Short mmCIF file of C-alpha atoms and ligand atoms in Angstrom, two decimals:
data_model
loop_
_atom_site.label_atom_id
_atom_site.label_comp_id
_atom_site.label_asym_id
_atom_site.label_seq_id
_atom_site.Cartn_x
_atom_site.Cartn_y
_atom_site.Cartn_z
CA MET J 1 -23.66 -24.46 43.09
CA LEU J 2 -20.88 -21.87 43.61
CA THR J 3 -19.04 -20.15 40.79
CA LEU J 4 -16.20 -17.68 41.18
CA THR J 5 -15.26 -15.94 37.95
CA ASP J 6 -12.03 -13.96 37.68
CA ILE J 7 -12.05 -13.12 41.38
CA ALA J 8 -9.36 -10.81 42.75
CA ARG J 9 -8.89 -9.43 46.26
CA TYR J 10 -6.33 -6.68 46.79
CA TYR J 11 -5.39 -5.11 50.09
CA GLN J 12 -4.26 -1.53 49.79
CA GLY J 13 -1.52 -0.74 52.31
CA PRO J 14 0.23 2.61 52.89
CA MET J 15 3.14 1.65 50.62
CA VAL J 16 2.25 -1.48 48.70
CA GLU J 17 -0.76 -3.30 47.50
CA THR J 18 -1.05 -6.95 48.52
CA ILE J 19 -2.63 -9.29 46.03
CA ALA J 20 -4.35 -11.88 48.21
CA LEU J 21 -6.29 -13.44 45.32
CA ASP J 22 -5.87 -12.95 41.61
CA ALA J 23 -7.73 -14.30 38.58
CA VAL J 24 -9.41 -17.06 40.56
CA ASN J 25 -11.88 -19.20 38.61
CA LEU J 26 -13.53 -21.93 40.63
CA SER J 27 -16.79 -23.86 40.37
CA ILE J 28 -17.95 -26.03 43.23
CA ASN J 29 -20.80 -28.48 42.76
CA GLU J 30 -23.35 -29.37 45.35
CA GLY J 31 -22.13 -32.26 47.52
CA GLU J 32 -18.41 -31.73 46.90
CA PHE J 33 -15.78 -31.88 49.64
CA VAL J 34 -12.98 -29.52 48.62
CA ALA J 35 -9.66 -29.10 50.43
CA VAL J 36 -7.91 -25.76 49.86
CA MET J 37 -4.16 -26.02 50.34
CA GLY J 38 -0.99 -24.04 49.79
CA PRO J 39 1.75 -22.21 51.72
CA SER J 40 1.07 -19.62 54.38
CA GLY J 41 -0.06 -16.30 52.88
CA CYS J 42 -1.14 -17.76 49.54
CA GLY J 43 -4.75 -16.61 49.96
CA LYS J 44 -6.54 -19.63 51.45
CA SER J 45 -8.37 -17.73 54.20
CA THR J 46 -9.20 -14.90 51.83
CA LEU J 47 -10.77 -17.40 49.43
CA LEU J 48 -12.80 -18.94 52.24
CA ASN J 49 -13.90 -15.50 53.45
CA VAL J 50 -15.02 -14.56 49.95
CA LEU J 51 -16.97 -17.83 49.65
CA GLY J 52 -18.52 -17.17 53.08
CA LEU J 53 -19.49 -13.59 52.23
CA LEU J 54 -17.25 -12.34 55.04
CA ASP J 55 -15.09 -10.47 52.56
CA SER J 56 -15.85 -8.75 49.25
CA PRO J 57 -13.71 -9.33 46.20
CA THR J 58 -12.07 -6.31 44.58
CA ARG J 59 -12.99 -7.70 41.19
CA GLY J 60 -14.90 -10.58 39.69
CA ARG J 61 -18.15 -12.37 40.06
CA TYR J 62 -19.50 -14.73 42.70
CA ARG J 63 -22.61 -16.69 41.80
CA TRP J 64 -24.57 -19.06 44.05
CA HIS J 65 -26.75 -21.10 41.71
CA ASP J 66 -28.23 -18.31 39.60
CA ARG J 67 -27.86 -15.54 42.17
CA ASP J 68 -25.17 -12.93 41.75
CA ILE J 69 -24.39 -12.73 45.47
CA GLY J 70 -20.93 -11.18 45.22
CA HIS J 71 -22.37 -7.70 44.86
CA TRP J 72 -24.97 -7.85 47.60
CA LYS J 73 -24.98 -5.34 50.43
CA GLU J 74 -24.04 -6.41 53.94
CA ALA J 75 -27.58 -6.85 55.33
CA ARG J 76 -28.49 -9.28 52.59
CA ARG J 77 -25.14 -11.09 52.81
CA SER J 78 -25.56 -11.51 56.54
CA GLU J 79 -29.04 -12.97 56.07
CA TRP J 80 -27.71 -15.39 53.44
CA ARG J 81 -24.86 -16.47 55.73
CA LYS J 82 -27.28 -17.27 58.54
CA GLN J 83 -29.57 -19.25 56.27
CA HIS J 84 -27.10 -21.19 54.17
CA ILE J 85 -23.55 -21.27 55.55
CA GLY J 86 -21.97 -22.87 58.61
CA PHE J 87 -18.50 -21.76 59.71
CA VAL J 88 -15.87 -23.69 61.65
CA PHE J 89 -12.65 -21.88 62.60
CA GLN J 90 -9.32 -23.01 64.01
CA ASN J 91 -9.95 -21.30 67.35
CA PHE J 92 -13.44 -22.65 68.02
CA ASN J 93 -14.81 -19.12 68.71
CA LEU J 94 -17.23 -20.24 71.41
CA ILE J 95 -18.69 -17.75 73.89
CA ASN J 96 -17.11 -18.50 77.27
CA GLU J 97 -19.99 -17.10 79.32
CA LEU J 98 -22.55 -19.42 77.73
CA THR J 99 -22.99 -23.16 78.28
CA ILE J 100 -22.45 -25.62 75.45
CA GLU J 101 -26.15 -25.89 74.68
CA GLU J 102 -26.58 -22.10 74.85
CA ASN J 103 -23.67 -21.60 72.44
CA ILE J 104 -25.35 -23.91 69.94
CA GLU J 105 -28.82 -22.51 70.48
CA LEU J 106 -27.58 -19.00 69.75
CA ALA J 107 -27.24 -19.93 66.06
CA LEU J 108 -30.98 -20.61 66.01
CA LEU J 109 -31.99 -17.52 67.97
CA TYR J 110 -30.55 -15.49 65.11
CA ARG J 111 -32.85 -17.41 62.78
CA LYS J 112 -36.07 -16.95 64.74
CA VAL J 113 -36.70 -20.69 65.28
CA ALA J 114 -39.43 -21.38 67.90
CA SER J 115 -38.20 -22.50 71.32
CA LYS J 116 -39.48 -26.10 71.29
CA GLU J 117 -37.97 -26.68 67.84
CA ARG J 118 -34.74 -25.06 69.03
CA ARG J 119 -34.43 -27.47 71.94
CA ARG J 120 -35.08 -30.45 69.67
CA ARG J 121 -32.49 -29.38 67.11
CA VAL J 122 -29.85 -28.52 69.71
CA ALA J 123 -30.30 -31.94 71.34
CA ASP J 124 -30.04 -33.62 67.92
CA VAL J 125 -26.76 -31.97 66.93
CA MET J 126 -25.22 -32.50 70.37
CA ASP J 127 -25.91 -36.23 69.93
CA GLN J 128 -24.58 -36.12 66.40
CA VAL J 129 -21.16 -34.80 67.48
CA GLY J 130 -21.10 -36.75 70.76
CA ILE J 131 -21.19 -33.84 73.18
CA ALA J 132 -24.65 -34.28 74.79
CA HIS J 133 -23.12 -35.25 78.15
CA ARG J 134 -21.49 -31.80 78.26
CA ALA J 135 -24.62 -29.74 77.52
CA ARG J 136 -24.56 -27.76 80.78
CA HIS J 137 -20.81 -27.27 80.91
CA TYR J 138 -18.92 -24.15 79.83
CA PRO J 139 -16.33 -24.12 77.03
CA ALA J 140 -13.36 -23.80 79.45
CA GLN J 141 -14.38 -27.10 81.06
CA LEU J 142 -13.95 -28.97 77.77
CA SER J 143 -10.92 -30.22 75.89
CA GLY J 144 -10.02 -28.61 72.56
CA GLY J 145 -11.46 -31.54 70.65
CA GLN J 146 -14.71 -31.28 72.53
CA GLN J 147 -14.87 -27.51 71.99
CA GLN J 148 -14.37 -27.99 68.28
CA ARG J 149 -17.19 -30.54 68.23
CA VAL J 150 -19.40 -27.91 69.86
CA ALA J 151 -18.32 -25.44 67.18
CA VAL J 152 -19.27 -27.97 64.50
CA ALA J 153 -22.65 -28.53 66.21
CA ARG J 154 -23.22 -24.78 66.20
CA ALA J 155 -22.29 -24.59 62.52
CA ILE J 156 -24.71 -27.36 61.49
CA VAL J 157 -27.69 -26.74 63.76
CA GLY J 158 -29.22 -24.39 61.18
CA GLU J 159 -28.87 -27.09 58.50
CA PRO J 160 -26.63 -25.08 56.14
CA SER J 161 -26.05 -26.28 52.59
CA LEU J 162 -22.40 -25.13 52.74
CA ILE J 163 -19.85 -25.66 55.52
CA LEU J 164 -16.68 -23.58 55.44
CA ALA J 165 -13.90 -24.79 57.72
CA ASP J 166 -10.62 -22.89 58.17
CA GLU J 167 -7.93 -25.19 59.62
CA PRO J 168 -10.54 -26.96 61.76
CA THR J 169 -7.96 -29.32 63.28
CA GLY J 170 -5.12 -26.78 63.56
CA ASN J 171 -5.27 -26.64 67.36
CA LEU J 172 -6.08 -30.30 67.99
CA ASP J 173 -4.03 -33.41 68.58
CA SER J 174 -4.24 -36.05 65.88
CA GLN J 175 -6.92 -38.15 67.56
CA GLN J 176 -9.22 -35.21 68.18
CA GLY J 177 -8.50 -33.97 64.67
CA GLN J 178 -9.45 -37.33 63.23
CA HIS J 179 -12.75 -37.17 65.12
CA ILE J 180 -13.54 -33.73 63.63
CA MET J 181 -12.61 -34.94 60.14
CA ASP J 182 -14.89 -37.96 60.53
CA ILE J 183 -17.76 -35.66 61.50
CA LEU J 184 -17.12 -33.40 58.49
CA SER J 185 -16.94 -36.44 56.18
CA GLY J 186 -20.25 -37.72 57.59
CA LEU J 187 -21.92 -34.36 56.96
CA ASN J 188 -20.58 -34.37 53.42
CA GLN J 189 -21.84 -37.91 52.82
CA ALA J 190 -25.26 -36.71 53.98
CA GLY J 191 -25.16 -34.14 51.18
CA THR J 192 -23.62 -30.98 52.65
CA THR J 193 -21.02 -29.21 50.52
CA VAL J 194 -17.78 -28.74 52.48
CA VAL J 195 -14.87 -26.43 51.68
CA MET J 196 -11.95 -26.77 54.09
CA VAL J 197 -8.65 -24.94 54.34
CA THR J 198 -5.92 -27.23 55.62
CA HIS J 199 -2.16 -27.60 55.80
CA ASP J 200 -2.53 -31.27 56.57
CA ALA J 201 -2.30 -33.72 53.66
CA HIS J 202 -3.89 -36.35 55.88
CA ASN J 203 -6.97 -34.12 56.31
CA ALA J 204 -7.05 -33.41 52.59
CA ASP J 205 -7.46 -37.15 52.00
CA HIS J 206 -11.01 -36.81 53.33
CA ALA J 207 -11.81 -34.42 50.48
CA HIS J 208 -12.68 -35.47 46.93
CA ARG J 209 -10.93 -32.54 45.42
CA THR J 210 -7.85 -30.50 46.26
CA VAL J 211 -7.39 -26.91 45.15
CA ASN J 212 -3.85 -25.56 45.59
CA LEU J 213 -3.18 -21.85 45.75
CA PHE J 214 0.14 -20.10 45.25
CA ASP J 215 0.53 -16.32 45.43
CA GLY J 216 -3.23 -15.85 45.22
CA ARG J 217 -3.72 -18.01 42.17
CA ILE J 218 -5.05 -21.53 41.71
CA VAL J 219 -2.10 -23.59 40.50
CA LEU J 220 -3.62 -27.07 40.86
CA ASP J 221 -7.18 -28.36 40.94
CA ASN J 222 -7.32 -32.13 41.35
CA VAL J 223 -10.47 -34.18 41.53
CA ARG J 224 -9.80 -37.59 43.04
CA LEU J 225 -11.53 -40.47 41.32
CA ALA J 226 -13.31 -42.95 43.54
CA SER J 227 -11.10 -45.96 44.18
P1 ADP W 301 -3.45 -17.85 53.90
O1 ADP W 301 -4.78 -18.12 54.50
O2 ADP W 301 -3.15 -18.73 52.72
O3 ADP W 301 -2.34 -17.89 54.90
P2 ADP W 301 -4.46 -15.17 53.57
O4 ADP W 301 -5.65 -15.31 52.72
O5 ADP W 301 -4.66 -15.01 55.04
O6 ADP W 301 -3.47 -16.39 53.29
O7 ADP W 301 -3.60 -13.93 53.08
C1 ADP W 301 -3.22 -13.73 51.72
C2 ADP W 301 -2.39 -12.46 51.61
O8 ADP W 301 -3.21 -11.33 51.91
C3 ADP W 301 -1.23 -12.41 52.60
O9 ADP W 301 -0.17 -11.76 51.96
C4 ADP W 301 -1.77 -11.58 53.71
O10 ADP W 301 -0.73 -10.93 54.40
C5 ADP W 301 -2.68 -10.61 52.99
N1 ADP W 301 -3.79 -10.17 53.85
C6 ADP W 301 -4.76 -10.97 54.36
N2 ADP W 301 -5.64 -10.25 55.07
C7 ADP W 301 -5.21 -8.97 55.03
C8 ADP W 301 -5.70 -7.73 55.54
N3 ADP W 301 -6.80 -7.67 56.27
N4 ADP W 301 -5.00 -6.61 55.27
C9 ADP W 301 -3.88 -6.65 54.53
N5 ADP W 301 -3.38 -7.77 54.00
C10 ADP W 301 -4.03 -8.91 54.23
P1 ADP W 302 -12.69 -36.51 73.73
O1 ADP W 302 -11.98 -37.63 73.03
O2 ADP W 302 -14.07 -36.85 74.19
O3 ADP W 302 -12.62 -35.21 73.00
P2 ADP W 302 -10.46 -35.71 75.26
O4 ADP W 302 -9.45 -36.78 75.05
O5 ADP W 302 -10.33 -34.44 74.54
O6 ADP W 302 -11.93 -36.29 75.08
O7 ADP W 302 -10.52 -35.39 76.82
C1 ADP W 302 -10.72 -36.41 77.78
C2 ADP W 302 -11.26 -35.79 79.06
O8 ADP W 302 -10.32 -34.85 79.63
C3 ADP W 302 -12.53 -35.05 78.77
O9 ADP W 302 -13.53 -35.44 79.70
C4 ADP W 302 -12.17 -33.59 78.92
O10 ADP W 302 -13.22 -32.87 79.50
C5 ADP W 302 -10.93 -33.57 79.78
N1 ADP W 302 -10.02 -32.55 79.27
C6 ADP W 302 -9.10 -32.70 78.28
N2 ADP W 302 -8.41 -31.58 78.05
C7 ADP W 302 -8.93 -30.65 78.89
C8 ADP W 302 -8.65 -29.28 79.13
N3 ADP W 302 -7.70 -28.60 78.44
N4 ADP W 302 -9.36 -28.63 80.06
C9 ADP W 302 -10.31 -29.29 80.74
N5 ADP W 302 -10.63 -30.59 80.57
C10 ADP W 302 -9.93 -31.27 79.66
#
């Protein structure tokens, strides 16, 4: 589904150049659940941003099936993101002035879905993540775990084929984190490809494959066999 070939991402500073990614080769098949691990600063977020078309590699090729999407211009990338990718971040990134259901619906407004269909889909995903009873509340009225469930609902309401999660449980206690991981596992079992950055080995156990980065390079790529 996704193929990165010899991807590099350099950041040019005033004095030095930082190599965030270097010589990265990675193929991800449809339906995989990949955990990206490694020490702070090793390039995990950069890799996720490249996969999510939020960042452009300095070098290399990014293919999505047979499309060479790495070289697309921003307008086309943005359209592709909206259609095919759902993002979940550590800090939830909800809009405080909008209710829970409005936050989720926003993802569909960008996609020009008709209003009746929007309401149906928003209700469906709120049920799916167990947040329907909070539909009319505002983010500040919810716990962190609940806010992250809203963020997941927002990410999946457009039915993306790829979910990118950057430390999705980083700000949650272990019980709330477990709940989020169960939701991500369920989405993956239903066929959605998931790539997740995590520090937490416990979280990585939900994935079928672990990719370890060190200094911008992939140093380990382990597929776990079904037990
Ligand atoms: P990780 O997610 O593994 O902590 P990152 O992908 O955030 O690592 O960063 C990889 C390297 O690239 C780090 O050395 C970081 O300081 C550098 N870096 C990341 N983003 C930027 C940026 N916008 N400008 C300059 N350097 C950056
Ligand atoms: P859940 O398991 O459903 O995520 P939590 O254990 O996170 O629930 O929270 C239990 C209750 O306490 C919830 O109804 C939630 O709204 C409330 N709550 C928890 N933390 C906060 C917070 N920081 N601000 C407001 N309400 C909170």
